[in-house]
Tab-separated table of C-alpha atoms in Angstrom:
chain	number	residue	atom	x	y	z
Q	1	UNK	CA	0.000	0.000	0.000
Q	2	UNK	CA	1.340	3.411	-0.927
Q	3	UNK	CA	1.627	6.292	1.489
Q	4	UNK	CA	-1.231	8.159	-0.233
Q	5	UNK	CA	-3.456	5.093	0.027
Q	6	UNK	CA	-2.620	4.772	3.718
Q	7	UNK	CA	-3.620	8.372	4.376
Q	8	UNK	CA	-6.918	7.920	2.518
Q	9	UNK	CA	-7.936	4.823	4.490
Q	10	UNK	CA	-6.425	5.356	7.939
Q	11	UNK	CA	-8.984	6.385	10.613
Q	12	UNK	CA	-6.348	8.549	12.256
Q	13	UNK	CA	-6.079	10.656	9.134
Q	14	UNK	CA	-9.796	11.440	9.114
Q	15	UNK	CA	-10.343	15.021	10.204
Q	16	UNK	CA	-13.317	17.382	10.446
Q	17	UNK	CA	-14.113	18.817	7.064
Q	18	UNK	CA	-13.041	15.650	5.225
Q	19	UNK	CA	-16.570	15.076	3.727
Q	20	UNK	CA	-16.453	18.579	2.278
Q	21	UNK	CA	-13.046	17.874	0.736
Q	22	UNK	CA	-14.310	14.554	-0.594
Q	23	UNK	CA	-17.303	16.316	-2.151
Q	24	UNK	CA	-15.019	18.932	-3.699
Q	25	UNK	CA	-12.802	16.146	-5.060
Q	26	UNK	CA	-15.827	14.410	-6.648
Q	27	UNK	CA	-17.025	17.690	-8.128
Q	28	UNK	CA	-13.554	18.383	-9.537
Q	29	UNK	CA	-13.349	14.911	-11.088
Q	30	UNK	CA	-16.828	15.313	-12.597
Q	31	UNK	CA	-15.905	18.723	-14.011
Q	32	UNK	CA	-12.693	17.312	-15.491
Q	33	UNK	CA	-14.653	14.421	-17.008
Q	34	UNK	CA	-17.133	16.815	-18.614
Q	35	UNK	CA	-14.262	18.988	-19.840
Q	36	UNK	CA	-12.616	15.968	-21.455
Q	37	UNK	CA	-15.846	15.118	-23.313
Q	38	UNK	CA	-16.292	18.739	-24.361
Q	39	UNK	CA	-12.719	18.904	-25.668
Q	40	UNK	CA	-12.904	15.611	-27.554
Q	41	UNK	CA	-16.520	15.815	-28.800
Q	42	UNK	CA	-18.883	18.668	-27.884
Q	43	UNK	CA	-21.571	16.829	-29.869
Q	44	UNK	CA	-21.283	13.829	-27.559
Q	45	UNK	CA	-21.667	16.136	-24.576
Q	46	UNK	CA	-24.850	17.542	-26.129
Q	47	UNK	CA	-26.301	14.060	-26.574
Q	48	UNK	CA	-25.362	13.060	-23.036
Q	49	UNK	CA	-26.823	16.222	-21.515
Q	50	UNK	CA	-30.141	15.852	-23.327
Q	51	UNK	CA	-30.300	12.167	-22.449
Q	52	UNK	CA	-29.658	12.764	-18.742
Q	53	UNK	CA	-32.228	15.573	-18.589
Q	54	UNK	CA	-34.874	13.365	-20.230
Q	55	UNK	CA	-34.212	10.602	-17.693
Q	56	UNK	CA	-34.497	13.080	-14.808
Q	57	UNK	CA	-37.858	14.355	-16.052
Q	58	UNK	CA	-38.987	10.770	-16.681
Q	59	UNK	CA	-38.298	9.991	-13.018
Q	60	UNK	CA	-40.234	13.079	-11.903
Q	61	UNK	CA	-43.232	12.233	-14.077
Q	62	UNK	CA	-43.188	8.655	-12.775
Q	63	UNK	CA	-43.896	9.865	-9.241
Q	64	UNK	CA	-47.444	9.335	-7.931
Q	65	UNK	CA	-47.532	13.074	-7.181
Q	66	UNK	CA	-47.321	13.820	-10.922
Q	67	UNK	CA	-50.562	12.058	-11.886
Q	68	UNK	CA	-54.051	13.352	-11.165
Q	69	UNK	CA	-55.089	9.993	-9.687
Q	70	UNK	CA	-52.051	9.707	-7.405
Q	71	UNK	CA	-50.928	6.498	-9.117
Q	72	UNK	CA	-47.580	5.718	-10.721
Q	73	UNK	CA	-47.579	6.473	-14.450
Q	74	UNK	CA	-46.306	3.568	-16.607
Q	75	UNK	CA	-42.667	3.987	-17.623
Q	76	UNK	CA	-43.292	4.224	-21.362
Q	77	UNK	CA	-45.860	6.991	-20.875
Q	78	UNK	CA	-43.635	8.972	-18.494
Q	79	UNK	CA	-40.589	8.537	-20.767
Q	80	UNK	CA	-42.529	9.581	-23.861
Q	81	UNK	CA	-43.988	12.658	-22.164
Q	82	UNK	CA	-40.580	13.678	-20.785
Q	83	UNK	CA	-38.996	13.217	-24.213
Q	84	UNK	CA	-41.772	15.207	-25.870
Q	85	UNK	CA	-41.400	18.055	-23.351
Q	86	UNK	CA	-37.590	18.283	-23.346
Q	87	UNK	CA	-37.487	17.886	-27.134
Q	88	UNK	CA	-40.226	20.586	-27.347
Q	89	UNK	CA	-42.420	18.384	-29.534
Q	90	UNK	CA	-45.906	18.239	-28.051
Q	91	UNK	CA	-46.922	14.703	-28.964
Q	92	UNK	CA	-48.772	13.008	-26.109
Q	93	UNK	CA	-49.910	9.516	-25.215
Q	94	UNK	CA	-52.101	10.744	-22.333
Q	95	UNK	CA	-54.087	13.951	-21.936
Q	96	UNK	CA	-51.949	16.710	-20.449
Q	97	UNK	CA	-54.965	18.317	-18.774
Q	98	UNK	CA	-56.617	15.114	-17.508
Q	99	UNK	CA	-53.830	12.668	-16.669
Q	100	UNK	CA	-51.295	14.967	-15.005
Q	101	UNK	CA	-51.695	16.824	-11.731
Q	102	UNK	CA	-50.606	20.427	-11.314
Q	103	UNK	CA	-47.177	19.144	-10.261
Q	104	UNK	CA	-47.003	16.956	-13.378
Q	105	UNK	CA	-47.983	19.868	-15.629
Q	106	UNK	CA	-45.390	22.056	-13.899
Q	107	UNK	CA	-42.712	19.411	-14.564
Q	108	UNK	CA	-43.748	19.353	-18.233
Q	109	UNK	CA	-43.584	23.154	-18.422
Q	110	UNK	CA	-40.097	23.247	-16.876
Q	111	UNK	CA	-39.039	20.523	-19.295
Q	112	UNK	CA	-40.272	22.640	-22.211
Q	113	UNK	CA	-38.341	25.681	-20.956
Q	114	UNK	CA	-35.147	23.677	-20.420
Q	115	UNK	CA	-35.457	21.871	-23.738
Q	116	UNK	CA	-36.249	25.052	-25.646
Q	117	UNK	CA	-33.151	26.868	-24.468
Q	118	UNK	CA	-31.030	23.722	-24.576
Q	119	UNK	CA	-29.330	21.980	-21.679
Q	120	UNK	CA	-25.836	23.101	-22.693
Q	121	UNK	CA	-27.057	26.664	-23.145
Q	122	UNK	CA	-28.442	26.663	-19.604
Q	123	UNK	CA	-25.215	25.134	-18.280
Q	124	UNK	CA	-23.207	27.855	-20.024
Q	125	UNK	CA	-25.520	30.558	-18.658
Q	126	UNK	CA	-25.086	29.164	-15.141
Q	127	UNK	CA	-21.305	29.177	-15.550
Q	128	UNK	CA	-21.471	32.733	-16.860
Q	129	UNK	CA	-23.520	33.893	-13.876
Q	130	UNK	CA	-21.263	32.164	-11.351
Q	131	UNK	CA	-17.843	33.066	-12.768
Q	132	UNK	CA	-18.876	36.262	-14.643
Q	133	UNK	CA	-17.039	34.999	-17.713
Q	134	UNK	CA	-16.707	31.937	-19.948
Q	135	UNK	CA	-13.427	30.202	-20.597
Q	136	UNK	CA	-12.517	28.784	-23.971
Q	137	UNK	CA	-14.008	25.385	-23.111
Q	138	UNK	CA	-17.220	27.004	-21.925
Q	139	UNK	CA	-17.464	28.986	-25.139
Q	140	UNK	CA	-16.866	25.853	-27.205
Q	141	UNK	CA	-19.677	24.079	-25.374
Q	142	UNK	CA	-22.041	27.019	-25.827
Q	143	UNK	CA	-21.025	27.346	-29.472
Q	144	UNK	CA	-21.960	23.693	-30.030
Q	145	UNK	CA	-25.279	24.188	-28.245
Q	146	UNK	CA	-26.343	27.287	-30.170
Q	147	UNK	CA	-24.607	26.856	-33.526
Q	148	UNK	CA	-22.914	30.220	-33.012
Q	149	UNK	CA	-20.910	31.379	-35.989
Q	150	UNK	CA	-17.845	32.859	-34.264
Q	151	UNK	CA	-16.458	32.044	-30.847
Q	152	UNK	CA	-16.411	35.728	-29.920
Q	153	UNK	CA	-20.200	35.933	-30.371
Q	154	UNK	CA	-20.970	33.264	-27.768
Q	155	UNK	CA	-21.102	35.506	-24.688
Q	156	UNK	CA	-23.334	38.062	-26.400
Q	157	UNK	CA	-25.578	35.362	-27.806
Q	158	UNK	CA	-25.957	33.707	-24.399
Q	159	UNK	CA	-27.216	36.934	-22.860
Q	160	UNK	CA	-29.562	37.582	-25.753
Q	161	UNK	CA	-30.940	34.040	-25.521
Q	162	UNK	CA	-32.103	34.338	-21.939
Q	163	UNK	CA	-33.274	37.964	-22.182
Q	164	UNK	CA	-35.190	37.348	-25.406
Q	165	UNK	CA	-36.835	34.196	-24.082
Q	166	UNK	CA	-37.960	35.748	-20.813
Q	167	UNK	CA	-39.154	39.028	-22.381
Q	168	UNK	CA	-41.134	37.403	-25.211
Q	169	UNK	CA	-42.677	34.775	-22.954
Q	170	UNK	CA	-43.605	37.409	-20.370
Q	171	UNK	CA	-45.177	39.610	-23.056
Q	172	UNK	CA	-47.195	36.685	-24.414
Q	173	UNK	CA	-48.374	35.747	-20.920
Q	174	UNK	CA	-49.409	39.331	-20.119
Q	175	UNK	CA	-51.391	39.413	-23.373
Q	176	UNK	CA	-53.166	36.085	-22.801
Q	177	UNK	CA	-54.005	36.341	-19.095
Q	178	UNK	CA	-56.651	39.113	-19.457
Q	179	UNK	CA	-58.395	37.130	-22.191
Q	180	UNK	CA	-58.694	34.021	-20.033
Q	181	UNK	CA	-60.039	36.211	-17.218
Q	182	UNK	CA	-62.693	37.644	-19.544
Q	183	UNK	CA	-63.638	34.099	-20.570
Q	184	UNK	CA	-64.614	33.347	-16.981
Q	185	UNK	CA	-61.533	31.658	-15.563
Q	186	UNK	CA	-60.395	32.389	-12.025
Q	187	UNK	CA	-57.291	34.534	-11.592
Q	188	UNK	CA	-54.962	31.621	-10.654
Q	189	UNK	CA	-56.274	29.583	-13.599
Q	190	UNK	CA	-55.894	32.477	-16.014
Q	191	UNK	CA	-52.327	33.143	-14.884
Q	192	UNK	CA	-51.404	29.481	-15.133
Q	193	UNK	CA	-52.919	29.068	-18.596
Q	194	UNK	CA	-51.396	32.335	-19.834
Q	195	UNK	CA	-47.905	31.367	-18.653
Q	196	UNK	CA	-48.271	27.803	-19.938
Q	197	UNK	CA	-49.331	28.865	-23.434
Q	198	UNK	CA	-46.646	31.580	-23.550
Q	199	UNK	CA	-43.810	29.154	-22.803
Q	200	UNK	CA	-45.314	26.380	-24.915
Q	201	UNK	CA	-45.781	28.623	-27.960
Q	202	UNK	CA	-42.414	30.405	-27.947
Q	203	UNK	CA	-40.622	27.083	-27.477
Q	204	UNK	CA	-42.695	25.540	-30.291
Q	205	UNK	CA	-43.863	22.792	-27.965
Q	206	UNK	CA	-47.604	22.607	-28.628
Q	207	UNK	CA	-48.609	21.310	-25.175
Q	208	UNK	CA	-51.990	22.605	-23.969
Q	209	UNK	CA	-53.360	22.646	-20.388
Q	210	UNK	CA	-56.969	22.428	-21.677
Q	211	UNK	CA	-58.534	19.028	-22.364
Q	212	UNK	CA	-59.934	20.267	-25.696
Q	213	UNK	CA	-56.740	22.117	-26.615
Q	214	UNK	CA	-57.333	25.458	-28.329
Q	215	UNK	CA	-60.192	24.228	-30.530
Q	216	UNK	CA	-62.776	26.139	-28.404
Q	217	UNK	CA	-60.879	29.350	-29.280
Q	218	UNK	CA	-60.739	28.738	-33.040
Q	219	UNK	CA	-62.251	32.141	-33.831
Q	220	UNK	CA	-60.697	34.060	-30.933
Q	221	UNK	CA	-57.941	36.215	-32.446
Q	222	UNK	CA	-56.961	37.509	-28.995
Q	223	UNK	CA	-55.638	34.008	-28.275
Q	224	UNK	CA	-54.673	32.817	-31.764
Q	225	UNK	CA	-52.548	35.820	-32.781
Q	226	UNK	CA	-50.228	35.713	-29.713
Q	227	UNK	CA	-49.796	31.966	-30.190
Q	228	UNK	CA	-48.850	32.447	-33.859
Q	229	UNK	CA	-46.436	35.262	-33.019
Q	230	UNK	CA	-44.811	33.207	-30.257
Q	231	UNK	CA	-44.328	30.186	-32.500
Q	232	UNK	CA	-43.011	32.227	-35.442
Q	233	UNK	CA	-40.535	34.212	-33.330
Q	234	UNK	CA	-39.324	31.054	-31.622
Q	235	UNK	CA	-38.783	29.371	-34.995
Q	236	UNK	CA	-36.400	32.069	-36.279
Q	237	UNK	CA	-33.526	31.052	-33.996
Q	238	UNK	CA	-31.410	32.919	-31.470
Q	239	UNK	CA	-28.588	33.830	-33.918
Q	240	UNK	CA	-31.186	35.669	-36.026
Q	241	UNK	CA	-32.560	37.394	-32.935
Q	242	UNK	CA	-29.016	38.540	-32.068
Q	243	UNK	CA	-28.548	40.094	-35.516
Q	244	UNK	CA	-31.946	41.797	-35.342
Q	245	UNK	CA	-31.101	43.066	-31.870
Q	246	UNK	CA	-27.814	44.548	-33.067
Q	247	UNK	CA	-28.834	45.844	-36.502
Q	248	UNK	CA	-32.592	46.253	-36.398
Q	249	UNK	CA	-34.359	45.999	-39.749
Q	250	UNK	CA	-31.386	47.258	-41.771
Q	251	UNK	CA	-31.232	44.542	-44.443
Q	252	UNK	CA	-27.719	45.407	-45.652
Q	253	UNK	CA	-26.247	44.833	-42.193
Q	254	UNK	CA	-27.772	41.382	-41.794
Q	255	UNK	CA	-25.492	38.384	-42.261
Q	256	UNK	CA	-26.305	35.719	-44.842
Q	257	UNK	CA	-27.805	33.318	-42.309
Q	258	UNK	CA	-30.308	35.925	-41.121
Q	259	UNK	CA	-31.300	36.904	-44.658
Q	260	UNK	CA	-31.865	33.300	-45.762
Q	261	UNK	CA	-33.715	32.323	-42.574
Q	262	UNK	CA	-36.182	35.220	-42.660
Q	263	UNK	CA	-36.700	35.126	-46.418
Q	264	UNK	CA	-37.347	31.382	-46.635
Q	265	UNK	CA	-39.485	31.459	-43.470
Q	266	UNK	CA	-41.839	34.030	-44.997
Q	267	UNK	CA	-41.902	32.174	-48.329
Q	268	UNK	CA	-42.904	28.920	-46.606
Q	269	UNK	CA	-45.422	30.772	-44.437
Q	270	UNK	CA	-47.122	32.369	-47.440
Q	271	UNK	CA	-47.005	29.226	-49.588
Q	272	UNK	CA	-48.293	27.067	-46.741
Q	273	UNK	CA	-51.197	29.441	-46.059
Q	274	UNK	CA	-52.310	29.579	-49.699
Q	275	UNK	CA	-51.926	25.845	-50.384
Q	276	UNK	CA	-53.492	24.668	-47.093
Q	277	UNK	CA	-56.442	27.001	-47.568
Q	278	UNK	CA	-56.882	25.973	-51.213
Q	279	UNK	CA	-56.808	22.237	-50.427
Q	280	UNK	CA	-59.196	22.481	-47.462
Q	281	UNK	CA	-61.488	25.235	-48.794
Q	282	UNK	CA	-64.468	22.953	-49.522
Q	283	UNK	CA	-63.752	20.261	-46.901
Q	284	UNK	CA	-66.847	20.301	-44.694
Q	285	UNK	CA	-65.029	18.292	-42.014
Q	286	UNK	CA	-62.524	21.109	-41.447
Q	287	UNK	CA	-63.203	24.654	-42.766
Q	288	UNK	CA	-65.683	24.089	-45.619
Q	289	UNK	CA	-68.679	25.652	-43.851
Q	290	UNK	CA	-66.826	28.673	-42.385
Q	291	UNK	CA	-66.941	32.250	-43.591
Q	292	UNK	CA	-64.079	33.850	-45.512
Q	293	UNK	CA	-62.365	35.430	-42.499
Q	294	UNK	CA	-62.332	32.222	-40.460
Q	295	UNK	CA	-61.035	30.220	-43.421
Q	296	UNK	CA	-58.102	32.604	-43.860
Q	297	UNK	CA	-57.413	32.542	-40.110
Q	298	UNK	CA	-57.376	28.734	-40.066
Q	299	UNK	CA	-55.114	28.539	-43.119
Q	300	UNK	CA	-52.618	31.024	-41.669
Q	301	UNK	CA	-52.701	29.341	-38.262
Q	302	UNK	CA	-52.127	25.910	-39.807
Q	303	UNK	CA	-49.200	27.188	-41.886
Q	304	UNK	CA	-47.503	28.682	-38.809
Q	305	UNK	CA	-48.055	25.601	-36.657
Q	306	UNK	CA	-46.888	23.145	-39.300
Q	307	UNK	CA	-43.458	24.760	-39.080
Q	308	UNK	CA	-43.050	23.206	-35.595
Q	309	UNK	CA	-45.717	24.871	-33.438
Q	310	UNK	CA	-47.937	21.884	-32.828
Q	311	UNK	CA	-51.212	23.629	-31.915
Q	312	UNK	CA	-54.186	22.612	-34.028
Q	313	UNK	CA	-57.682	23.920	-34.736
Q	314	UNK	CA	-58.920	20.988	-36.839
Q	315	UNK	CA	-58.750	17.221	-36.487
Q	316	UNK	CA	-55.745	16.067	-38.511
Q	317	UNK	CA	-57.612	12.869	-39.461
Q	318	UNK	CA	-60.298	14.954	-41.181
Q	319	UNK	CA	-57.922	16.665	-43.586
Q	320	UNK	CA	-57.673	15.696	-47.250
Q	321	UNK	CA	-54.879	13.301	-48.209
Q	322	UNK	CA	-53.290	16.037	-50.293
Q	323	UNK	CA	-53.304	18.365	-47.275
Q	324	UNK	CA	-51.624	15.700	-45.155
Q	325	UNK	CA	-48.906	15.375	-47.783
Q	326	UNK	CA	-48.441	19.157	-47.794
Q	327	UNK	CA	-48.286	19.062	-44.002
Q	328	UNK	CA	-45.595	16.372	-44.149
Q	329	UNK	CA	-43.469	18.585	-46.398
Q	330	UNK	CA	-43.857	21.711	-44.239
Q	331	UNK	CA	-43.135	19.798	-41.031
Q	332	UNK	CA	-40.034	18.207	-42.548
Q	333	UNK	CA	-38.784	21.668	-43.552
Q	334	UNK	CA	-39.077	23.038	-40.016
Q	335	UNK	CA	-37.750	26.387	-38.796
Q	336	UNK	CA	-34.464	28.211	-38.327
Q	337	UNK	CA	-31.180	26.792	-37.079
Q	338	UNK	CA	-30.441	27.094	-33.344
Q	339	UNK	CA	-34.129	27.765	-32.739
Q	340	UNK	CA	-36.839	26.014	-30.753
Q	341	UNK	CA	-38.198	24.598	-34.026
Q	342	UNK	CA	-37.278	21.253	-35.546
Q	343	UNK	CA	-37.078	19.819	-39.056
Q	344	UNK	CA	-34.129	19.948	-41.417
Q	345	UNK	CA	-34.146	23.777	-41.094
Q	346	UNK	CA	-34.947	26.462	-43.651
Q	347	UNK	CA	-31.299	27.332	-44.348
Q	348	UNK	CA	-30.721	23.711	-45.409
Q	349	UNK	CA	-33.531	24.061	-47.948
Q	350	UNK	CA	-32.146	27.408	-49.128
Q	351	UNK	CA	-28.624	26.039	-49.632
Q	352	UNK	CA	-29.856	23.016	-51.590
Q	353	UNK	CA	-32.134	25.154	-53.783
Q	354	UNK	CA	-29.253	27.529	-54.515
Q	355	UNK	CA	-26.953	24.600	-55.328
Q	356	UNK	CA	-29.496	23.136	-57.762
Q	357	UNK	CA	-30.000	26.545	-59.366
Q	358	UNK	CA	-26.232	27.068	-59.739
Q	359	UNK	CA	-25.856	23.618	-61.309
Q	360	UNK	CA	-28.697	24.288	-63.745
Q	361	UNK	CA	-27.102	27.576	-64.758
Q	362	UNK	CA	-23.655	26.059	-65.088
Q	363	UNK	CA	-22.150	28.255	-62.362
Q	364	UNK	CA	-19.004	26.992	-60.661
Q	365	UNK	CA	-19.886	28.664	-57.349
Q	366	UNK	CA	-23.070	28.782	-55.325
Q	367	UNK	CA	-23.657	32.522	-54.825
Q	368	UNK	CA	-26.305	34.629	-53.123
Q	369	UNK	CA	-26.363	38.253	-51.929
Q	370	UNK	CA	-22.717	38.824	-52.870
Q	371	UNK	CA	-21.479	35.779	-50.931
Q	372	UNK	CA	-20.226	32.344	-51.995
Q	373	UNK	CA	-21.463	29.345	-50.002
Q	374	UNK	CA	-18.587	26.918	-49.218
Q	375	UNK	CA	-18.707	23.334	-50.471
Q	376	UNK	CA	-18.484	22.103	-46.882
Q	377	UNK	CA	-21.796	23.788	-46.094
Q	378	UNK	CA	-23.436	22.046	-49.028
Q	379	UNK	CA	-22.102	18.667	-47.850
Q	380	UNK	CA	-23.626	19.296	-44.423
Q	381	UNK	CA	-26.954	20.254	-46.030
Q	382	UNK	CA	-26.979	17.045	-48.075
Q	383	UNK	CA	-26.104	15.025	-44.966
Q	384	UNK	CA	-28.924	16.603	-42.958
Q	385	UNK	CA	-31.529	15.921	-45.656
Q	386	UNK	CA	-30.440	12.342	-46.331
Q	387	UNK	CA	-30.042	11.476	-42.642
Q	388	UNK	CA	-33.423	13.003	-41.803
Q	389	UNK	CA	-35.163	11.174	-44.643
Q	390	UNK	CA	-33.494	7.922	-43.611
Q	391	UNK	CA	-34.555	8.264	-39.972
Q	392	UNK	CA	-38.133	9.038	-40.992
Q	393	UNK	CA	-38.243	6.118	-43.462
Q	394	UNK	CA	-36.847	3.548	-41.032
Q	395	UNK	CA	-39.087	4.752	-38.193
Q	396	UNK	CA	-42.162	4.758	-40.439
Q	397	UNK	CA	-41.367	1.191	-41.514
Q	398	UNK	CA	-41.110	0.092	-37.886
Q	399	UNK	CA	-44.355	1.820	-36.917
Q	400	UNK	CA	-46.185	0.364	-39.902
Q	401	UNK	CA	-45.148	-3.083	-38.717
Q	402	UNK	CA	-46.019	-2.359	-35.075
Q	403	UNK	CA	-49.315	-0.512	-35.501
Q	404	UNK	CA	-50.711	-1.815	-38.845
Q	405	UNK	CA	-52.119	1.714	-39.329
Q	406	UNK	CA	-52.463	3.407	-42.707
Q	407	UNK	CA	-49.364	4.873	-44.348
Q	408	UNK	CA	-50.632	8.462	-44.336
Q	409	UNK	CA	-51.231	8.393	-40.559
Q	410	UNK	CA	-47.914	6.692	-39.813
Q	411	UNK	CA	-45.920	9.026	-42.047
Q	412	UNK	CA	-47.634	12.093	-40.575
Q	413	UNK	CA	-46.914	10.994	-36.996
Q	414	UNK	CA	-43.338	10.003	-37.814
Q	415	UNK	CA	-42.451	13.314	-39.465
Q	416	UNK	CA	-44.218	15.202	-36.683
Q	417	UNK	CA	-42.004	13.429	-34.135
Q	418	UNK	CA	-38.759	13.884	-36.095
Q	419	UNK	CA	-39.480	17.557	-36.811
Q	420	UNK	CA	-40.593	18.067	-33.162
Q	421	UNK	CA	-43.896	19.535	-34.371
Q	422	UNK	CA	-46.408	17.775	-32.157
Q	423	UNK	CA	-49.388	17.629	-34.520
Q	424	UNK	CA	-50.977	14.218	-34.299
Q	425	UNK	CA	-53.501	11.881	-35.880
Q	426	UNK	CA	-53.801	10.346	-32.376
Q	427	UNK	CA	-51.613	7.442	-33.466
Q	428	UNK	CA	-49.175	8.065	-30.584
Q	429	UNK	CA	-51.880	7.330	-28.009
Q	430	UNK	CA	-52.863	4.125	-29.843
Q	431	UNK	CA	-49.370	2.649	-30.078
Q	432	UNK	CA	-48.116	-0.174	-27.851
Q	433	UNK	CA	-45.037	0.560	-25.674
Q	434	UNK	CA	-42.531	-0.491	-28.368
Q	435	UNK	CA	-44.031	1.999	-30.818
Q	436	UNK	CA	-43.963	4.721	-28.158
Q	437	UNK	CA	-40.228	4.151	-27.631
Q	438	UNK	CA	-39.594	4.397	-31.395
Q	439	UNK	CA	-41.281	7.798	-31.538
Q	440	UNK	CA	-39.491	8.959	-28.375
Q	441	UNK	CA	-36.078	8.116	-29.847
Q	442	UNK	CA	-37.077	9.825	-33.091
Q	443	UNK	CA	-37.998	12.999	-31.183
Q	444	UNK	CA	-34.596	12.888	-29.484
Q	445	UNK	CA	-32.786	12.514	-32.817
Q	446	UNK	CA	-34.802	15.330	-34.356
Q	447	UNK	CA	-34.178	17.708	-31.461
Q	448	UNK	CA	-30.404	17.269	-31.190
Q	449	UNK	CA	-30.052	17.280	-34.983
Q	450	UNK	CA	-28.856	14.608	-37.361
Q	451	UNK	CA	-25.343	16.034	-37.759
Q	452	UNK	CA	-24.881	16.364	-33.990
Q	453	UNK	CA	-26.250	12.851	-33.540
Q	454	UNK	CA	-23.825	11.384	-36.072
Q	455	UNK	CA	-20.862	13.295	-34.630
Q	456	UNK	CA	-21.774	12.297	-31.096
Q	457	UNK	CA	-22.089	8.612	-31.972
Q	458	UNK	CA	-18.805	8.551	-33.908
Q	459	UNK	CA	-16.163	6.446	-32.186
Q	460	UNK	CA	-13.506	9.068	-32.737
Q	461	UNK	CA	-12.886	12.349	-34.480
Q	462	UNK	CA	-10.973	11.631	-37.687
Q	463	UNK	CA	-8.272	13.857	-39.153
Q	464	UNK	CA	-7.309	13.103	-42.736
Q	465	UNK	CA	-3.628	13.522	-43.579
Q	466	UNK	CA	-3.795	12.580	-47.258
Q	467	UNK	CA	-6.092	12.703	-50.318
Q	468	UNK	CA	-6.669	10.099	-53.016
Q	469	UNK	CA	-6.665	11.145	-56.695
Q	470	UNK	CA	-10.007	12.576	-57.841
Q	471	UNK	CA	-12.277	10.651	-60.215
Q	472	UNK	CA	-15.830	11.682	-61.095
Q	473	UNK	CA	-18.560	9.031	-61.299
Q	474	UNK	CA	-21.461	9.656	-63.693
Q	475	UNK	CA	-24.337	11.408	-61.889
Q	476	UNK	CA	-27.906	11.567	-63.208
């Protein structure tokens, strides 16, 4: 036995304060372990953090205190709900308003807030508040969490993230609370519902504390407009918010990411509104018997929510098959990068469209707004699209085998889970436990992102020291 071992085990060496030193030693080892993961693979740290947080919320939702009946919630239901909350999806296997107690709903709401900001973002904010500054490792972790462009922007972006989130959510809550009071709810109920919808909408979660959701308010613009604004602002992404905060509406001072995100977001919003309204215009099961104003409101609301919001005014099973296919496409597209929205992201779509246009024109470079997009960015865009399509296809195949449901319902639910949208044909609630776990894992993959998932699961980070001779295969 070495001298150091003798000191650590000898009773005579035990002194007052030793437990504190032991706790400090454990904390130091844990910090060093996290630092080693962050240095070797920030993506792996992101996966681990999200996974641990989901398990913690699963344990909380499994408590008898979390259910309205005081009974233990089955593991697959608690795990699915925790995954849906932390991944800001909104899919449910039990009614949020009926099954969960106030404590359970509060756990879900905290999970939405944590998942919307991101676990690594919150960890970086905590470190920033405690130490007043971020070291290089802390900035690298935050950069991975928020997809920040330059390392120097991380500190500014962190502050903007928390301020923006709190201010927007508070403004939405203050707007909604008076309306719920006027509708006859008690003050505590109105405050709770206003805060719940504010956090759920800005984080693109789609959870509702009412048993009927927001269907009873389908013509109430006082409620629908704040929800649409919250979802749309949350889907832009924090890097865009930072640019808008610094440069306002001065288009020339925006960076390329901001220009592409806002432009494509409005294009998809307008196209989705027109197409959804056109396809459902005469459908008596949805909006066919409504007046012109309500039809336009429903079409606009659906277009916003299909981008990752998750709130619905019509039964998804009553939509036309063509509308469901349109919905699949809009959900798969998603929102902005480093936002609370899911999907493959609008900048991915923009880059691929620009690459196809450049190829059709015979241009050597992919150019837009006086900037050239690097080839590496296009490779990432291709990887995101292919990986996302593969995950959706494999998951849909598994769910078809498990549920024996129709393809349109399975595909809709699968894309909704991957894109963390939360719109549902009620298939989630009908699935057996194995199907629930498939959707939960798909929500996790969609929230962390396909590129982050692949990088985190890689056995090692490869550095290539040589290149083979180039040879072009025939394409097309």
